[in-house]
Amino acid sequence: MKTANARQLRHAFGDVMALISEGHQVQIVKKGSVIALLSPPPKARKPKNFKLPDFEAWRKRIFGDRVLPRNIIGEERESYEW
């Protein structure tokens, strides 16, 4: 693991960033003790494929064959006098 102090960060930040972009972790040291750790971000994982639930079957299980009004809000807006 590479180390760098505050002076190196101020004056040679590009070199430290080059080490990090190559995949190395860099310890930041102050008076001989480690105060921080800079590391590259973790590799992006491929998102898992997932199946959406069957909402139509869920609706039928709850409400049965009843026909529900689709646009209740629209009907209320039309009847309201502005």
Short mmCIF file of N, CA, C and O in Angstrom, two decimals:
data_model
loop_
_atom_site.label_atom_id
_atom_site.label_comp_id
_atom_site.label_asym_id
_atom_site.label_seq_id
_atom_site.Cartn_x
_atom_site.Cartn_y
_atom_site.Cartn_z
N MET A 1 0.85 -1.16 0.00
CA MET A 1 0.00 0.00 0.00
C MET A 1 0.90 1.23 0.00
O MET A 1 1.88 1.30 0.73
N LYS A 2 0.56 2.20 -0.79
CA LYS A 2 1.33 3.43 -0.92
C LYS A 2 0.97 4.40 0.20
O LYS A 2 -0.13 4.34 0.75
N THR A 3 1.90 5.30 0.53
CA THR A 3 1.63 6.31 1.53
C THR A 3 1.95 7.69 0.96
O THR A 3 2.76 7.83 0.05
N ALA A 4 1.29 8.70 1.50
CA ALA A 4 1.53 10.08 1.11
C ALA A 4 1.27 10.96 2.32
O ALA A 4 0.43 10.64 3.17
N ASN A 5 1.99 12.06 2.42
CA ASN A 5 1.74 13.00 3.52
C ASN A 5 1.04 14.23 2.95
O ASN A 5 0.78 14.33 1.76
N ALA A 6 0.73 15.18 3.84
CA ALA A 6 -0.02 16.36 3.43
C ALA A 6 0.73 17.17 2.38
O ALA A 6 0.13 17.71 1.45
N ARG A 7 2.05 17.26 2.52
CA ARG A 7 2.85 18.03 1.55
C ARG A 7 2.76 17.40 0.15
O ARG A 7 2.60 18.10 -0.84
N GLN A 8 2.83 16.08 0.09
CA GLN A 8 2.71 15.42 -1.21
C GLN A 8 1.33 15.63 -1.82
O GLN A 8 1.19 15.76 -3.03
N LEU A 9 0.31 15.66 -0.98
CA LEU A 9 -1.03 15.90 -1.50
C LEU A 9 -1.15 17.30 -2.08
O LEU A 9 -1.79 17.51 -3.11
N ARG A 10 -0.53 18.29 -1.42
CA ARG A 10 -0.61 19.66 -1.92
C ARG A 10 0.19 19.85 -3.20
O ARG A 10 -0.25 20.50 -4.14
N HIS A 11 1.41 19.31 -3.23
CA HIS A 11 2.32 19.62 -4.32
C HIS A 11 2.31 18.59 -5.45
O HIS A 11 2.67 18.93 -6.58
N ALA A 12 1.94 17.37 -5.16
CA ALA A 12 1.97 16.33 -6.20
C ALA A 12 0.66 15.55 -6.19
O ALA A 12 0.64 14.32 -6.24
N PHE A 13 -0.45 16.29 -6.13
CA PHE A 13 -1.76 15.64 -6.08
C PHE A 13 -2.02 14.81 -7.33
O PHE A 13 -2.63 13.75 -7.27
N GLY A 14 -1.53 15.28 -8.47
CA GLY A 14 -1.71 14.53 -9.72
C GLY A 14 -1.06 13.16 -9.66
O GLY A 14 -1.61 12.17 -10.16
N ASP A 15 0.12 13.07 -9.02
CA ASP A 15 0.80 11.78 -8.90
C ASP A 15 0.01 10.84 -7.98
O ASP A 15 -0.11 9.64 -8.25
N VAL A 16 -0.52 11.39 -6.90
CA VAL A 16 -1.33 10.58 -5.98
C VAL A 16 -2.59 10.10 -6.68
O VAL A 16 -2.99 8.93 -6.56
N MET A 17 -3.23 10.98 -7.43
CA MET A 17 -4.43 10.59 -8.17
C MET A 17 -4.12 9.53 -9.23
O MET A 17 -4.93 8.65 -9.48
N ALA A 18 -2.94 9.62 -9.83
CA ALA A 18 -2.55 8.60 -10.82
C ALA A 18 -2.43 7.24 -10.16
O ALA A 18 -2.85 6.22 -10.73
N LEU A 19 -1.86 7.19 -8.94
CA LEU A 19 -1.76 5.93 -8.22
C LEU A 19 -3.15 5.35 -7.92
O LEU A 19 -3.39 4.16 -8.08
N ILE A 20 -4.06 6.25 -7.50
CA ILE A 20 -5.42 5.79 -7.17
C ILE A 20 -6.13 5.30 -8.42
O ILE A 20 -6.81 4.27 -8.41
N SER A 21 -5.96 6.00 -9.54
CA SER A 21 -6.64 5.58 -10.77
C SER A 21 -6.08 4.27 -11.31
O SER A 21 -6.76 3.56 -12.04
N GLU A 22 -4.84 3.92 -10.95
CA GLU A 22 -4.27 2.63 -11.35
C GLU A 22 -4.79 1.49 -10.48
O GLU A 22 -4.54 0.33 -10.77
N GLY A 23 -5.50 1.84 -9.39
CA GLY A 23 -6.09 0.81 -8.55
C GLY A 23 -5.42 0.64 -7.21
O GLY A 23 -5.78 -0.23 -6.43
N HIS A 24 -4.41 1.46 -6.89
CA HIS A 24 -3.71 1.36 -5.62
C HIS A 24 -4.47 2.14 -4.54
O HIS A 24 -5.11 3.14 -4.81
N GLN A 25 -4.35 1.66 -3.30
CA GLN A 25 -4.86 2.42 -2.17
C GLN A 25 -3.71 3.26 -1.63
O GLN A 25 -2.57 2.81 -1.57
N VAL A 26 -4.02 4.48 -1.21
CA VAL A 26 -3.01 5.40 -0.69
C VAL A 26 -3.39 5.80 0.72
O VAL A 26 -4.49 6.29 0.96
N GLN A 27 -2.46 5.58 1.67
CA GLN A 27 -2.68 6.00 3.04
C GLN A 27 -2.18 7.43 3.19
O GLN A 27 -1.08 7.75 2.76
N ILE A 28 -2.97 8.27 3.82
CA ILE A 28 -2.55 9.63 4.11
C ILE A 28 -2.00 9.64 5.54
O ILE A 28 -2.69 9.24 6.47
N VAL A 29 -0.76 10.10 5.68
CA VAL A 29 -0.05 10.02 6.95
C VAL A 29 0.21 11.42 7.48
O VAL A 29 0.58 12.33 6.73
N LYS A 30 -0.01 11.59 8.79
CA LYS A 30 0.31 12.85 9.45
C LYS A 30 1.06 12.51 10.74
O LYS A 30 0.54 11.80 11.60
N LYS A 31 2.29 12.99 10.84
CA LYS A 31 3.16 12.74 12.00
C LYS A 31 3.30 11.26 12.28
O LYS A 31 3.26 10.81 13.43
N GLY A 32 3.40 10.47 11.23
CA GLY A 32 3.65 9.04 11.37
C GLY A 32 2.43 8.17 11.59
O GLY A 32 2.54 6.95 11.63
N SER A 33 1.25 8.77 11.73
CA SER A 33 0.05 7.94 11.92
C SER A 33 -0.91 8.14 10.75
O SER A 33 -1.02 9.24 10.20
N VAL A 34 -1.56 7.10 10.38
CA VAL A 34 -2.49 7.12 9.25
C VAL A 34 -3.76 7.84 9.67
O VAL A 34 -4.38 7.51 10.68
N ILE A 35 -4.15 8.86 8.89
CA ILE A 35 -5.37 9.61 9.21
C ILE A 35 -6.48 9.40 8.17
O ILE A 35 -7.63 9.69 8.44
N ALA A 36 -6.10 8.89 6.99
CA ALA A 36 -7.12 8.66 5.96
C ALA A 36 -6.62 7.60 4.99
O ALA A 36 -5.43 7.28 4.94
N LEU A 37 -7.55 7.06 4.23
CA LEU A 37 -7.23 6.07 3.22
C LEU A 37 -7.97 6.45 1.95
O LEU A 37 -9.21 6.57 1.96
N LEU A 38 -7.25 6.68 0.87
CA LEU A 38 -7.85 6.98 -0.42
C LEU A 38 -7.79 5.73 -1.26
O LEU A 38 -6.74 5.10 -1.39
N SER A 39 -8.91 5.37 -1.84
CA SER A 39 -8.95 4.16 -2.68
C SER A 39 -9.88 4.40 -3.85
O SER A 39 -10.77 5.25 -3.79
N PRO A 40 -9.68 3.65 -4.92
CA PRO A 40 -10.59 3.79 -6.07
C PRO A 40 -11.97 3.27 -5.71
O PRO A 40 -12.12 2.47 -4.79
N PRO A 41 -12.99 3.73 -6.42
CA PRO A 41 -14.35 3.24 -6.12
C PRO A 41 -14.47 1.77 -6.48
O PRO A 41 -13.73 1.25 -7.32
N PRO A 42 -15.40 1.07 -5.83
CA PRO A 42 -15.59 -0.34 -6.17
C PRO A 42 -16.11 -0.48 -7.60
O PRO A 42 -16.75 0.42 -8.13
N LYS A 43 -15.81 -1.60 -8.19
CA LYS A 43 -16.26 -1.85 -9.56
C LYS A 43 -17.79 -1.93 -9.58
O LYS A 43 -18.42 -2.45 -8.68
N ALA A 44 -18.37 -1.37 -10.63
CA ALA A 44 -19.83 -1.36 -10.76
C ALA A 44 -20.34 -2.77 -10.98
O ALA A 44 -19.80 -3.53 -11.79
N ARG A 45 -21.37 -3.12 -10.23
CA ARG A 45 -21.96 -4.43 -10.39
C ARG A 45 -23.11 -4.35 -11.37
O ARG A 45 -23.80 -3.34 -11.47
N LYS A 46 -23.32 -5.43 -12.07
CA LYS A 46 -24.44 -5.50 -13.00
C LYS A 46 -25.73 -5.63 -12.18
O LYS A 46 -25.80 -6.45 -11.27
N PRO A 47 -26.74 -4.81 -12.48
CA PRO A 47 -27.98 -4.91 -11.71
C PRO A 47 -28.66 -6.26 -11.94
O PRO A 47 -28.60 -6.83 -13.02
N LYS A 48 -29.30 -6.72 -10.88
CA LYS A 48 -30.00 -8.00 -10.96
C LYS A 48 -31.29 -7.84 -11.76
O LYS A 48 -31.97 -6.82 -11.66
N ASN A 49 -31.60 -8.84 -12.54
CA ASN A 49 -32.88 -8.84 -13.25
C ASN A 49 -33.96 -9.28 -12.27
O ASN A 49 -33.78 -10.21 -11.50
N PHE A 50 -35.07 -8.59 -12.29
CA PHE A 50 -36.16 -8.96 -11.42
C PHE A 50 -37.46 -8.88 -12.19
O PHE A 50 -37.58 -8.16 -13.16
N LYS A 51 -38.40 -9.66 -11.75
CA LYS A 51 -39.69 -9.75 -12.42
C LYS A 51 -40.70 -8.91 -11.63
O LYS A 51 -40.81 -9.04 -10.42
N LEU A 52 -41.41 -8.05 -12.34
CA LEU A 52 -42.46 -7.26 -11.70
C LEU A 52 -43.64 -8.15 -11.36
O LEU A 52 -43.94 -9.11 -12.07
N PRO A 53 -44.33 -7.86 -10.27
CA PRO A 53 -45.50 -8.66 -9.92
C PRO A 53 -46.62 -8.46 -10.93
O PRO A 53 -46.69 -7.45 -11.62
N ASP A 54 -47.51 -9.42 -10.99
CA ASP A 54 -48.65 -9.35 -11.89
C ASP A 54 -49.74 -8.52 -11.21
O ASP A 54 -50.53 -9.02 -10.41
N PHE A 55 -49.77 -7.22 -11.53
CA PHE A 55 -50.70 -6.32 -10.87
C PHE A 55 -52.14 -6.60 -11.26
O PHE A 55 -53.05 -6.40 -10.46
N GLU A 56 -52.37 -7.04 -12.46
CA GLU A 56 -53.74 -7.33 -12.89
C GLU A 56 -54.31 -8.51 -12.10
O GLU A 56 -55.46 -8.48 -11.66
N ALA A 57 -53.52 -9.56 -11.88
CA ALA A 57 -53.99 -10.69 -11.09
C ALA A 57 -54.21 -10.27 -9.64
O ALA A 57 -55.16 -10.72 -8.98
N TRP A 58 -53.36 -9.40 -9.13
CA TRP A 58 -53.50 -8.90 -7.78
C TRP A 58 -54.80 -8.10 -7.64
O TRP A 58 -55.54 -8.27 -6.67
N ARG A 59 -55.10 -7.23 -8.63
CA ARG A 59 -56.33 -6.46 -8.61
C ARG A 59 -57.55 -7.36 -8.66
O ARG A 59 -58.52 -7.17 -7.92
N LYS A 60 -57.50 -8.39 -9.51
CA LYS A 60 -58.64 -9.31 -9.61
C LYS A 60 -58.83 -10.09 -8.32
O LYS A 60 -59.96 -10.37 -7.92
N ARG A 61 -57.74 -10.44 -7.64
CA ARG A 61 -57.86 -11.18 -6.39
C ARG A 61 -58.51 -10.31 -5.31
O ARG A 61 -59.30 -10.78 -4.51
N ILE A 62 -58.22 -9.02 -5.32
CA ILE A 62 -58.78 -8.12 -4.30
C ILE A 62 -60.20 -7.70 -4.64
O ILE A 62 -61.11 -7.78 -3.81
N PHE A 63 -60.43 -7.25 -5.88
CA PHE A 63 -61.72 -6.66 -6.25
C PHE A 63 -62.61 -7.60 -7.05
O PHE A 63 -63.76 -7.26 -7.31
N GLY A 64 -62.13 -8.71 -7.50
CA GLY A 64 -62.94 -9.62 -8.28
C GLY A 64 -63.19 -9.07 -9.67
O GLY A 64 -62.32 -8.44 -10.26
N ASP A 65 -64.39 -9.29 -10.20
CA ASP A 65 -64.71 -8.84 -11.55
C ASP A 65 -65.39 -7.47 -11.57
O ASP A 65 -65.92 -7.05 -12.60
N ARG A 66 -65.42 -6.77 -10.44
CA ARG A 66 -66.01 -5.44 -10.42
C ARG A 66 -65.25 -4.51 -11.35
O ARG A 66 -64.03 -4.55 -11.43
N VAL A 67 -66.00 -3.65 -12.02
CA VAL A 67 -65.38 -2.65 -12.87
C VAL A 67 -65.21 -1.39 -12.04
O VAL A 67 -66.18 -0.83 -11.52
N LEU A 68 -63.97 -0.97 -11.91
CA LEU A 68 -63.69 0.21 -11.10
C LEU A 68 -63.64 1.45 -12.00
O LEU A 68 -63.14 1.39 -13.12
N PRO A 69 -64.17 2.58 -11.52
CA PRO A 69 -64.08 3.80 -12.32
C PRO A 69 -62.62 4.20 -12.49
O PRO A 69 -61.85 4.20 -11.53
N ARG A 70 -62.24 4.49 -13.70
CA ARG A 70 -60.83 4.77 -14.02
C ARG A 70 -60.45 6.21 -13.76
O ARG A 70 -59.33 6.50 -13.44
N ASN A 71 -61.41 7.15 -13.93
CA ASN A 71 -61.04 8.54 -13.89
C ASN A 71 -61.93 9.31 -12.91
O ASN A 71 -62.63 10.22 -13.29
N ILE A 72 -61.86 8.95 -11.66
CA ILE A 72 -62.69 9.60 -10.65
C ILE A 72 -62.28 11.06 -10.49
O ILE A 72 -63.13 11.95 -10.39
N ILE A 73 -61.00 11.33 -10.49
CA ILE A 73 -60.51 12.70 -10.30
C ILE A 73 -60.95 13.58 -11.46
O ILE A 73 -61.38 14.71 -11.28
N GLY A 74 -60.85 13.06 -12.69
CA GLY A 74 -61.26 13.83 -13.85
C GLY A 74 -62.74 14.18 -13.80
O GLY A 74 -63.14 15.30 -14.16
N GLU A 75 -63.55 13.24 -13.36
CA GLU A 75 -64.99 13.50 -13.27
C GLU A 75 -65.28 14.57 -12.22
O GLU A 75 -66.12 15.43 -12.41
N GLU A 76 -64.56 14.53 -11.10
CA GLU A 76 -64.77 15.54 -10.07
C GLU A 76 -64.32 16.91 -10.54
O GLU A 76 -64.94 17.92 -10.22
N ARG A 77 -63.25 16.98 -11.27
CA ARG A 77 -62.77 18.26 -11.79
C ARG A 77 -63.76 18.87 -12.78
O ARG A 77 -63.96 20.08 -12.81
N GLU A 78 -64.37 18.04 -13.61
CA GLU A 78 -65.33 18.54 -14.59
C GLU A 78 -66.58 19.09 -13.90
O GLU A 78 -67.17 20.06 -14.35
N SER A 79 -66.96 18.50 -12.78
CA SER A 79 -68.16 18.96 -12.10
C SER A 79 -67.90 20.18 -11.22
O SER A 79 -68.85 20.83 -10.80
N TYR A 80 -66.66 20.50 -10.95
CA TYR A 80 -66.33 21.65 -10.09
C TYR A 80 -66.43 22.94 -10.87
O TYR A 80 -65.97 23.04 -12.00
N GLU A 81 -67.01 23.96 -10.25
CA GLU A 81 -67.13 25.25 -10.90
C GLU A 81 -65.98 26.14 -10.45
O GLU A 81 -65.85 26.45 -9.27
N TRP A 82 -65.17 26.55 -11.37
CA TRP A 82 -64.00 27.38 -11.06
C TRP A 82 -64.46 28.76 -10.94
O TRP A 82 -64.36 29.74 -10.99
#
